[in-house]
Coordinates of C-alpha atoms in Angstrom, one line a residue:
M8 CA -37.2 -59.2 8.9
K9 CA -35.0 -59.1 5.8
K10 CA -37.8 -57.7 3.7
V11 CA -38.5 -54.9 6.2
F12 CA -34.8 -54.0 6.3
T13 CA -34.6 -53.9 2.5
L14 CA -37.7 -51.7 2.3
I15 CA -36.4 -49.2 4.9
L16 CA -33.0 -49.1 3.1
G17 CA -34.7 -48.5 -0.2
L18 CA -36.8 -45.7 1.3
M19 CA -33.6 -44.1 2.8
L20 CA -31.8 -44.2 -0.5
S21 CA -34.8 -42.8 -2.2
M22 CA -35.0 -39.9 0.3
I23 CA -31.3 -39.1 -0.1
S24 CA -31.6 -39.2 -3.9
F25 CA -34.6 -37.0 -3.8
A26 CA -32.9 -34.4 -1.5
Q27 CA -29.9 -34.1 -3.8
K28 CA -29.9 -31.6 -6.7
T29 CA -28.6 -32.6 -10.1
V30 CA -26.4 -30.1 -11.9
A31 CA -25.0 -29.6 -15.4
V32 CA -22.2 -27.3 -16.2
Y33 CA -21.7 -25.4 -19.5
V34 CA -18.7 -23.1 -20.2
T35 CA -18.5 -20.7 -23.1
A36 CA -15.5 -18.6 -24.0
S37 CA -14.7 -15.5 -26.0
E38 CA -12.0 -15.3 -28.7
G39 CA -8.5 -15.5 -27.3
V40 CA -9.3 -18.0 -24.5
P41 CA -7.5 -21.3 -24.9
Q42 CA -9.7 -24.3 -25.3
E43 CA -7.7 -26.1 -22.6
T44 CA -8.5 -23.3 -20.1
K45 CA -12.2 -23.6 -21.0
R46 CA -12.2 -27.4 -20.7
I47 CA -10.4 -27.4 -17.3
L48 CA -12.6 -24.6 -15.9
G49 CA -15.7 -26.7 -16.8
S50 CA -14.2 -29.8 -15.1
E51 CA -13.2 -27.9 -12.0
L52 CA -16.6 -26.3 -11.6
V53 CA -18.3 -29.7 -11.7
A54 CA -15.8 -31.0 -9.1
A55 CA -16.2 -27.9 -6.9
I56 CA -20.0 -27.9 -7.0
T57 CA -20.4 -31.7 -6.4
R58 CA -18.1 -31.6 -3.4
N59 CA -21.2 -30.2 -1.7
P60 CA -23.2 -33.4 -0.8
D61 CA -26.4 -31.6 -1.8
Y62 CA -25.4 -31.6 -5.5
V63 CA -24.6 -34.4 -7.9
A64 CA -23.7 -34.2 -11.6
I65 CA -26.3 -35.3 -14.2
E66 CA -25.7 -38.9 -15.5
R67 CA -25.6 -37.8 -19.2
T68 CA -23.2 -34.9 -19.0
D69 CA -21.5 -35.6 -22.4
D70 CA -24.9 -35.8 -24.1
F71 CA -26.0 -32.6 -22.6
L72 CA -22.8 -30.7 -23.7
A73 CA -23.1 -32.2 -27.2
Q74 CA -26.7 -31.0 -27.5
V75 CA -25.7 -27.5 -26.2
S76 CA -22.8 -27.3 -28.7
Q77 CA -25.1 -28.3 -31.5
E78 CA -27.6 -25.7 -30.7
Q79 CA -24.9 -23.0 -30.3
G80 CA -23.5 -23.9 -33.7
R81 CA -26.9 -23.8 -35.4
Y82 CA -27.9 -20.3 -34.0
N83 CA -24.4 -19.0 -33.2
N84 CA -25.7 -18.4 -29.7
I85 CA -27.8 -20.2 -27.0
D86 CA -30.1 -18.3 -24.6
D87 CA -31.3 -19.2 -21.2
K88 CA -34.7 -20.4 -22.5
K89 CA -33.0 -23.1 -24.5
L90 CA -30.8 -24.1 -21.5
F91 CA -33.8 -24.5 -19.3
E92 CA -35.3 -26.8 -22.0
L93 CA -32.1 -28.9 -22.3
G94 CA -31.6 -29.0 -18.6
Q95 CA -35.1 -30.4 -18.1
K96 CA -34.5 -32.9 -20.9
Y97 CA -31.4 -34.4 -19.4
G98 CA -32.6 -34.5 -15.8
A99 CA -30.9 -31.4 -14.3
S100 CA -32.4 -29.4 -11.5
N101 CA -29.8 -26.7 -12.1
V102 CA -27.6 -25.6 -14.9
C103 CA -24.4 -23.7 -14.2
V104 CA -23.4 -21.4 -17.1
A105 CA -19.9 -19.9 -17.0
E106 CA -18.7 -17.3 -19.5
I107 CA -15.0 -16.6 -19.6
T108 CA -13.6 -13.5 -21.4
K109 CA -10.0 -12.4 -21.8
F110 CA -9.4 -8.7 -21.1
G111 CA -5.7 -7.7 -21.4
D112 CA -3.7 -10.1 -19.3
E113 CA -6.6 -11.1 -17.1
Y114 CA -9.6 -13.5 -17.5
Y115 CA -13.0 -12.3 -16.4
I116 CA -15.4 -15.1 -15.4
V117 CA -19.2 -14.6 -15.0
S118 CA -21.2 -17.5 -13.8
R119 CA -24.9 -18.0 -13.1
L120 CA -26.9 -20.8 -11.7
L121 CA -30.2 -21.5 -13.5
D122 CA -33.1 -23.1 -11.6
I123 CA -34.9 -25.4 -14.0
R124 CA -38.1 -25.7 -12.0
T125 CA -38.7 -21.9 -11.5
Q126 CA -37.2 -21.1 -14.9
R127 CA -35.1 -18.2 -13.5
V128 CA -31.5 -17.3 -12.6
W129 CA -31.0 -18.4 -9.0
K130 CA -27.5 -16.9 -8.3
T131 CA -24.6 -15.2 -10.0
A132 CA -20.8 -15.0 -9.4
R133 CA -18.0 -12.9 -10.8
K134 CA -14.3 -13.4 -10.6
S135 CA -11.2 -12.1 -12.4
S136 CA -7.7 -13.7 -12.4
E137 CA -4.6 -14.0 -14.6
L138 CA -5.0 -17.8 -14.4
K139 CA -1.2 -18.3 -14.6
S140 CA -1.2 -21.8 -13.2
L141 CA -3.5 -24.8 -12.6
G142 CA -3.6 -24.0 -8.9
E143 CA -5.0 -20.5 -9.7
L144 CA -7.6 -22.0 -12.0
M145 CA -8.6 -24.5 -9.3
S146 CA -8.8 -21.7 -6.7
V147 CA -11.1 -19.5 -9.0
S148 CA -13.4 -22.5 -9.6
E149 CA -13.7 -23.1 -5.9
A150 CA -14.6 -19.4 -5.3
V151 CA -17.2 -19.4 -8.1
A152 CA -18.8 -22.6 -6.8
D153 CA -18.8 -21.2 -3.3
E154 CA -20.7 -18.1 -4.3
L155 CA -23.2 -20.1 -6.4
I156 CA -24.3 -22.8 -4.0
G157 CA -23.3 -21.4 -0.6
N158 CA -23.2 -23.3 2.6
T159 CA -24.8 -23.1 6.1
K160 CA -22.6 -25.6 7.9
E161 CA -20.5 -24.7 11.0
F162 CA -17.2 -23.0 10.5
S163 CA -13.7 -24.3 11.2
T164 CA -11.7 -22.2 13.8
Y165 CA -8.2 -20.9 14.2
A166 CA -6.1 -18.6 16.5
Y167 CA -4.0 -16.0 14.7
G168 CA -0.8 -16.6 16.6
D169 CA 2.0 -14.2 15.7
N170 CA 1.1 -13.4 12.1
G171 CA 2.0 -9.7 12.4
G172 CA -0.8 -7.3 12.6
N173 CA -3.5 -9.8 11.6
E174 CA -4.1 -8.2 8.3
S175 CA -4.2 -11.6 6.6
F176 CA -7.1 -14.0 7.1
I177 CA -7.7 -17.7 6.3
V178 CA -11.0 -18.1 4.4
K179 CA -11.0 -21.7 3.3
I180 CA -8.9 -24.9 3.1
V181 CA -9.8 -27.5 0.5
N182 CA -8.1 -30.9 -0.1
R183 CA -7.8 -32.0 -3.7
D184 CA -6.4 -35.2 -5.2
S185 CA -2.8 -34.3 -4.6
Y186 CA -2.9 -30.7 -3.2
T187 CA -4.2 -28.7 -0.3
I188 CA -5.4 -25.2 -1.2
V189 CA -5.5 -22.5 1.4
S190 CA -7.5 -19.5 0.4
M191 CA -6.6 -16.2 2.1
K192 CA -7.7 -12.5 2.2
Y193 CA -5.5 -9.6 3.0
V194 CA -6.9 -6.3 4.4
S195 CA -5.0 -3.1 3.6
V196 CA -5.7 0.6 4.0
S197 CA -2.4 1.6 2.6
P198 CA -2.0 2.3 -1.2
N199 CA 1.6 1.1 -0.8
A200 CA 0.8 -2.3 0.7
R201 CA 2.6 -5.3 -0.7
I202 CA 2.8 -9.0 0.2
G203 CA 4.9 -12.1 -0.5
I204 CA 5.3 -15.7 0.7
N205 CA 8.5 -17.5 1.6
R206 CA 9.1 -20.6 -0.6
G207 CA 9.9 -22.6 2.6
T208 CA 6.4 -22.1 4.1
Y209 CA 4.6 -25.3 5.3
I210 CA 1.6 -26.8 7.0
E211 CA 2.4 -28.8 10.1
D212 CA 0.1 -31.5 11.5
I213 CA 0.2 -30.6 15.2
D214 CA -0.5 -34.2 16.3
T215 CA 2.0 -36.0 14.1
H216 CA 4.4 -33.2 13.3
E217 CA 4.3 -34.1 9.6
K218 CA 5.1 -31.2 7.3
Y219 CA 3.5 -30.4 4.0
Y220 CA 5.4 -27.8 2.0
L221 CA 4.3 -25.0 -0.3
V222 CA 4.4 -25.9 -4.0
D223 CA 2.6 -23.0 -5.7
A224 CA 0.6 -19.8 -5.0
S225 CA -2.0 -17.6 -6.7
N226 CA -2.1 -13.8 -6.7
I227 CA 1.0 -13.5 -4.5
N228 CA 4.7 -13.8 -5.3
I229 CA 6.8 -16.7 -4.0
M230 CA 10.1 -15.3 -2.7
D231 CA 13.4 -17.0 -2.3
S232 CA 17.1 -16.1 -2.7
G233 CA 16.6 -15.7 -6.4
N234 CA 13.4 -13.6 -6.2
T235 CA 12.7 -11.1 -3.5
R236 CA 10.0 -9.2 -5.4
Y237 CA 6.7 -8.6 -3.5
T238 CA 3.2 -8.4 -5.0
S239 CA 1.8 -4.8 -4.8
I240 CA -1.8 -5.0 -3.7
G241 CA -2.6 -1.4 -2.7
K242 CA -5.7 -0.5 -0.7
G243 CA -8.6 -2.9 -0.3
I244 CA -9.3 -6.6 0.3
W245 CA -6.9 -8.8 -1.7
E246 CA -7.7 -12.5 -2.3
Y247 CA -4.9 -15.0 -2.8
S248 CA -4.2 -18.7 -2.3
F249 CA -1.4 -21.1 -1.2
I250 CA -1.1 -24.6 -2.7
F251 CA 0.7 -27.2 -0.5
N252 CA 1.4 -30.9 -0.8
R253 CA -1.9 -32.6 0.3
I254 CA -2.5 -33.1 4.0
T255 CA -3.8 -36.5 5.1
E256 CA -7.6 -37.1 5.5
D257 CA -7.3 -37.7 9.2
T258 CA -5.5 -34.4 9.8
K259 CA -7.7 -32.2 12.0
H260 CA -5.3 -29.9 13.9
I261 CA -2.7 -27.9 12.0
R262 CA -0.5 -24.8 12.0
I263 CA 0.8 -22.8 8.9
I264 CA 4.3 -21.4 9.3
E265 CA 6.3 -19.1 7.2
P266 CA 10.0 -19.3 8.3
N267 CA 11.2 -16.1 9.8
G268 CA 7.8 -14.6 9.3
W269 CA 4.2 -15.2 10.5
A270 CA 2.5 -18.3 11.8
Y271 CA -1.1 -19.3 12.1
K272 CA -1.4 -21.5 15.2
D273 CA -4.1 -23.9 16.4
I274 CA -6.1 -24.3 13.2
V275 CA -9.0 -26.7 13.9
L276 CA -10.4 -28.3 10.8
K277 CA -14.2 -29.0 10.9
P278 CA -15.7 -30.4 7.6
Y279 CA -17.9 -27.9 5.8
G280 CA -20.2 -29.7 3.4
D281 CA -17.8 -32.6 2.8
E282 CA -14.8 -34.1 4.6
N283 CA -12.3 -32.3 2.3
T284 CA -13.6 -28.7 2.6
F285 CA -13.0 -26.5 5.7
V286 CA -14.4 -23.0 5.7
F287 CA -13.6 -20.2 8.2
E288 CA -15.9 -17.3 9.1
D289 CA -15.1 -14.4 6.8
N290 CA -15.0 -11.0 8.7
T291 CA -12.6 -9.3 6.4
Q292 CA -15.1 -6.7 5.2
K293 CA -15.9 -5.6 8.8
V294 CA -12.2 -5.5 9.6
Y295 CA -11.6 -3.3 6.5
D296 CA -14.5 -1.0 7.4
D297 CA -13.2 -0.6 10.9
L298 CA -9.7 0.3 9.7
L299 CA -11.2 2.9 7.3
E300 CA -13.2 4.3 10.2
Q301 CA -10.1 4.5 12.4
E302 CA -8.3 6.3 9.6
R303 CA -11.3 8.7 9.1
I304 CA -11.3 9.5 12.9
R305 CA -7.6 10.1 12.9
Q306 CA -7.9 12.5 10.0
Q307 CA -10.8 14.3 11.7
Q308 CA -8.9 14.7 14.9
I309 CA -6.0 16.3 13.0
E310 CA -8.4 18.7 11.3
E311 CA -10.3 19.6 14.5
Q312 CA -7.0 20.3 16.3
Y313 CA -6.3 23.2 13.9
S314 CA -9.9 24.2 13.1
Q315 CA -9.6 27.5 15.0
Q316 CA -6.5 28.6 13.1
E317 CA -6.7 31.0 10.2
Y318 CA -3.7 29.6 8.3
S319 CA -2.4 26.2 7.5
T320 CA 0.4 25.2 9.8
C321 CA 3.9 23.8 9.4
A322 CA 6.5 22.5 11.9
Y323 CA 9.8 22.9 10.2
G324 CA 11.5 19.8 11.7
D325 CA 15.1 19.4 10.6
N326 CA 15.1 21.6 7.5
G327 CA 18.5 23.1 8.3
N328 CA 18.6 26.7 9.7
N329 CA 15.0 27.5 8.6
Q330 CA 16.1 29.8 5.8
S331 CA 13.4 28.3 3.5
F332 CA 9.8 29.0 4.4
L333 CA 6.7 27.3 3.1
I334 CA 4.2 29.9 1.7
S335 CA 1.4 28.1 -0.1
L336 CA 0.2 24.7 -1.5
E337 CA -2.3 24.4 -4.3
N338 CA -3.8 21.4 -6.0
K339 CA -4.2 21.7 -9.8
D340 CA -5.8 19.3 -12.3
N341 CA -2.8 16.9 -12.4
Y342 CA -0.2 18.2 -10.0
T343 CA 0.3 19.9 -6.6
K344 CA 2.2 23.2 -6.5
V345 CA 4.2 24.1 -3.4
T346 CA 5.7 27.6 -3.1
F347 CA 8.6 28.6 -0.8
K348 CA 10.6 31.7 0.0
Y349 CA 14.3 31.5 0.8
L350 CA 16.2 34.0 2.9
S351 CA 19.8 34.7 1.9
L352 CA 22.4 37.2 3.3
S353 CA 25.1 36.0 1.0
D354 CA 26.0 37.3 -2.5
T355 CA 27.2 33.8 -3.4
Q356 CA 24.1 31.8 -2.1
V357 CA 23.0 28.9 -4.2
I358 CA 19.9 26.6 -3.8
G359 CA 18.7 23.2 -5.2
I360 CA 16.1 20.5 -4.7
G361 CA 16.8 16.8 -4.8
A362 CA 15.5 14.9 -7.8
D363 CA 14.1 12.2 -5.5
S364 CA 12.2 14.6 -3.3
Y365 CA 8.5 13.8 -2.5
I366 CA 5.4 14.7 -0.4
E367 CA 4.3 12.0 2.0
D368 CA 0.7 11.7 3.3
I369 CA 1.2 11.1 7.0
V370 CA -2.0 9.2 7.4
T371 CA -1.7 6.8 4.4
G372 CA 2.1 6.8 4.0
R373 CA 1.8 7.3 0.3
H374 CA 4.5 9.2 -1.6
Y375 CA 3.9 11.9 -4.3
K376 CA 7.1 12.4 -6.4
L377 CA 8.6 15.7 -7.5
K378 CA 7.9 16.3 -11.2
N379 CA 9.2 19.8 -11.9
A380 CA 10.5 23.0 -10.3
S381 CA 10.5 26.8 -10.9
N382 CA 13.3 29.3 -9.9
I383 CA 15.3 26.4 -8.3
N384 CA 17.5 23.7 -9.9
I385 CA 16.7 20.1 -9.6
V386 CA 19.9 18.3 -8.6
K387 CA 21.1 14.8 -8.2
I388 CA 22.9 13.3 -5.1
Y389 CA 26.5 14.5 -4.8
S390 CA 26.0 17.4 -7.2
D391 CA 28.6 20.1 -7.3
N392 CA 27.7 23.7 -6.5
K393 CA 27.7 24.6 -10.2
D394 CA 24.6 22.4 -10.6
Y395 CA 22.7 24.6 -8.1
K396 CA 20.9 27.8 -8.9
H397 CA 22.7 31.1 -7.8
I398 CA 20.2 33.4 -6.1
G399 CA 22.5 35.9 -4.3
K400 CA 21.3 38.1 -1.4
G401 CA 17.6 38.8 -0.6
I402 CA 14.3 36.9 -0.4
W403 CA 14.0 34.4 -3.2
E404 CA 10.6 32.8 -4.2
Y405 CA 10.5 29.4 -5.9
S406 CA 8.0 26.6 -6.5
L407 CA 8.0 22.8 -6.6
F408 CA 5.6 20.7 -8.6
F409 CA 4.7 17.2 -7.3
E410 CA 2.3 14.4 -8.3
R411 CA -1.2 15.5 -7.2
I412 CA -2.1 14.7 -3.6
P413 CA -5.8 13.6 -3.0
E414 CA -8.4 16.2 -2.0
R415 CA -8.9 14.6 1.4
T416 CA -5.2 14.8 2.4
R417 CA -4.9 17.0 5.4
S418 CA -1.5 16.2 7.0
I419 CA 1.7 15.8 5.1
K420 CA 5.5 16.1 5.3
I421 CA 7.8 17.3 2.5
I422 CA 11.2 15.5 2.2
D423 CA 14.1 16.7 0.1
K424 CA 16.8 14.3 -1.1
N425 CA 19.7 16.5 -2.3
S426 CA 22.8 15.1 -0.6
Y427 CA 24.2 11.9 0.7
K428 CA 22.0 12.5 3.8
T429 CA 18.3 13.1 4.0
G430 CA 18.3 16.8 3.1
W431 CA 15.7 19.0 4.8
I432 CA 12.3 17.8 6.0
Y433 CA 9.1 19.7 6.7
N434 CA 7.3 17.7 9.3
D435 CA 3.6 17.9 10.4
I436 CA 2.2 20.2 7.7
V437 CA -1.5 20.5 8.4
L438 CA -3.6 21.7 5.4
K439 CA -6.5 24.0 6.1
P440 CA -8.4 25.3 3.1
Y441 CA -7.9 29.0 2.6
G442 CA -10.8 30.7 0.8
K443 CA -11.3 27.9 -1.7
P444 CA -10.9 24.1 -1.9
D445 CA -7.5 22.7 -2.8
Y446 CA -5.7 26.0 -1.8
Y447 CA -3.7 26.2 1.4
V448 CA -1.8 29.3 2.6
F449 CA 0.8 29.5 5.4
K450 CA 1.5 32.6 7.4
D451 CA 4.2 34.6 5.6
D452 CA 6.7 36.2 8.1
T453 CA 9.6 36.2 5.7
D454 CA 10.0 40.0 5.7
S455 CA 10.3 40.2 9.5
E456 CA 12.5 37.1 9.6
Y457 CA 14.8 38.6 6.9
K458 CA 15.1 41.8 8.9
K459 CA 16.1 39.8 12.0
L460 CA 18.8 38.1 10.0
Q461 CA 20.1 41.5 8.8
D462 CA 20.1 42.9 12.3
S463 CA 21.7 39.9 14.0
Y464 CA 24.0 38.1 11.6
V465 CA 27.0 38.7 9.4
Y466 CA 27.0 36.6 6.2
Y467 CA 29.2 33.5 6.3
I468 CA 33.0 34.3 6.3
N469 CA 34.9 31.7 4.3
F470 CA 38.5 31.0 5.3
E471 CA 40.2 29.7 2.2
N472 CA 43.6 29.1 3.8
R473 CA 44.5 27.3 7.0
H474 CA 46.2 30.5 8.4
S475 CA 44.2 33.4 7.0
D476 CA 44.7 37.2 7.5
P477 CA 42.3 39.0 9.7
R478 CA 38.9 39.8 8.1
N479 CA 37.0 43.1 8.8
I480 CA 33.4 42.6 10.1
Y481 CA 30.7 45.0 9.1
I482 CA 27.0 44.9 10.0
N483 CA 24.7 47.2 8.0
G484 CA 27.7 49.2 7.0
K485 CA 29.0 49.6 10.6
Y486 CA 32.5 48.4 11.3
I487 CA 32.5 45.9 14.2
G488 CA 36.1 44.7 14.3
Q489 CA 38.4 42.0 12.9
V490 CA 38.5 38.2 13.2
K491 CA 40.7 35.5 11.9
G492 CA 40.2 31.8 12.0
Y493 CA 42.2 28.6 12.1
G494 CA 41.0 25.7 9.9
Y495 CA 37.5 27.0 9.3
K496 CA 35.0 26.6 6.5
K497 CA 32.3 28.8 7.8
L498 CA 31.9 31.4 10.6
T499 CA 28.8 33.2 11.8
I500 CA 29.0 36.2 14.1
S501 CA 26.1 38.0 15.9
V502 CA 25.9 41.4 17.7
D503 CA 23.5 43.0 20.2
D504 CA 21.1 45.8 19.4
Y505 CA 23.9 48.4 19.8
G506 CA 26.2 46.7 17.3
H507 CA 28.5 45.3 19.9
L508 CA 30.0 41.8 19.2
E509 CA 27.8 39.4 21.2
S510 CA 28.4 35.8 20.1
I511 CA 30.0 33.5 17.6
Q512 CA 28.9 30.2 16.1
A513 CA 31.8 28.2 14.8
S514 CA 33.7 25.0 14.8
G515 CA 37.4 25.5 15.6
Y516 CA 39.9 27.9 17.3
L517 CA 39.3 31.7 17.3
V518 CA 41.6 34.6 18.2
S519 CA 40.5 38.1 19.3
P520 CA 40.3 41.0 16.8
N521 CA 41.9 43.1 19.5
K522 CA 45.2 41.2 19.8
E523 CA 44.3 39.6 23.1
S524 CA 43.2 36.0 22.8
W525 CA 39.7 35.0 23.8
N526 CA 41.1 31.6 24.8
V527 CA 38.1 29.8 23.1
P528 CA 38.6 26.0 23.0
K529 CA 37.6 23.9 20.0
Q530 CA 33.8 23.8 19.8
T531 CA 31.3 21.5 18.3
K532 CA 29.7 22.9 15.1
G533 CA 26.8 25.2 15.8
T534 CA 27.8 25.9 19.4
T535 CA 27.2 29.5 20.5
I536 CA 30.2 31.1 22.2
N537 CA 29.2 34.1 24.5
L538 CA 31.9 36.8 24.7
K539 CA 32.5 39.5 27.3
N540 CA 32.8 43.1 26.1

């Protein structure tokens, strides 16, 4: 019975050994890559690949690497043919070749898995990273190994909980000797997207309530009272990792919590290839594609809404008294030109545009800053009138030059920052091409609007003294009467089609030009006061 058992056990061990693939790892680096980085990358790739129970390292790894180094020194290079030969010599069924190159502040890693039996490249993987920390190097090694050897085991699962809009997804959790690495992906369709992680973030074992705190992170800034800077990620799928103190081997049910932020609840850890690796189903590409499609549909709906209109359209929003009219918008090679007309009935009229003004794409939320201006002065917040441009009475045309908006942009707003408040805003500007691409024209009613102003309004009357003398009122050369104010800065008076005094817009007390008081109480600024003839 003992001999039979020994025979069966021997057969089982033989079958397990036969099923496993032996792998050798070789790393080559370009000039500028530290030898320590090269050495650690090689060690981490071996560790990452052999965590899959289907792979083991060759027994004579040092001999293999020494032979490769010798061949490379002799010929100043080593090709795949020689690697196939050496792999077979040292008993490897696969050779993993990793080439690391420094490009600016980043490292570019290209890896390929050679199959010795078929003498061909089995799989390839590419990754880029700044490799600022050991944790980042470990994370990159894990990602490369994952692409090269793959897995078909069942996934771990988790419920999102209250992690905001679910733009951030857990991809994998790996236990190392002293750390637990949580690999994440963030999905963004905004060019202004940014992310950060609170230093107090932790993993909690749901069964024991033991907490394992964040110690490092890769591709995302750790924020605390001394650092509140986010990582700008823009539009796309962004990969990053958290490194925590190591969770225990028997931990199977966790949550990840960022204080005063998001939380991933009910994460169930199911081993994926070995007991220290837990992989989650990665649907980030589909989520990203769905978000892009939603954005495309929204843009299409906006365009269809105005498809029957000849001109582009603009809702003025809160741009003051609508004296400034949007006339055209044109995209040039490296800027966007926006032309306006300003209507003035005052000989002393001045205009200016805030230096921090911008165009905002309503769909993406991206801002395009003001770069220059023509026929109008660019002013800073709290600027005096002397800094503005004097235009006098009439219709004044001017242009603003912004950073170029994308060709596909169809709905924008223009925001001016020229005072302690917001300034004026043009909301809901819909761009409809007018005769040629990148050229948008708005209906120009400035002539008729200016005539209405001339027929209906007197220019502003400024009361310099608290008790001023009566002022004569003329409209188009016709004498209307007299008015005097008490404590005013500005006064606007309108008349009917026959030139009779009709209403007054003001903020204060008024007296009649015909001696008798109108008994008008103090009014809110902009209130229209109707008068009896």
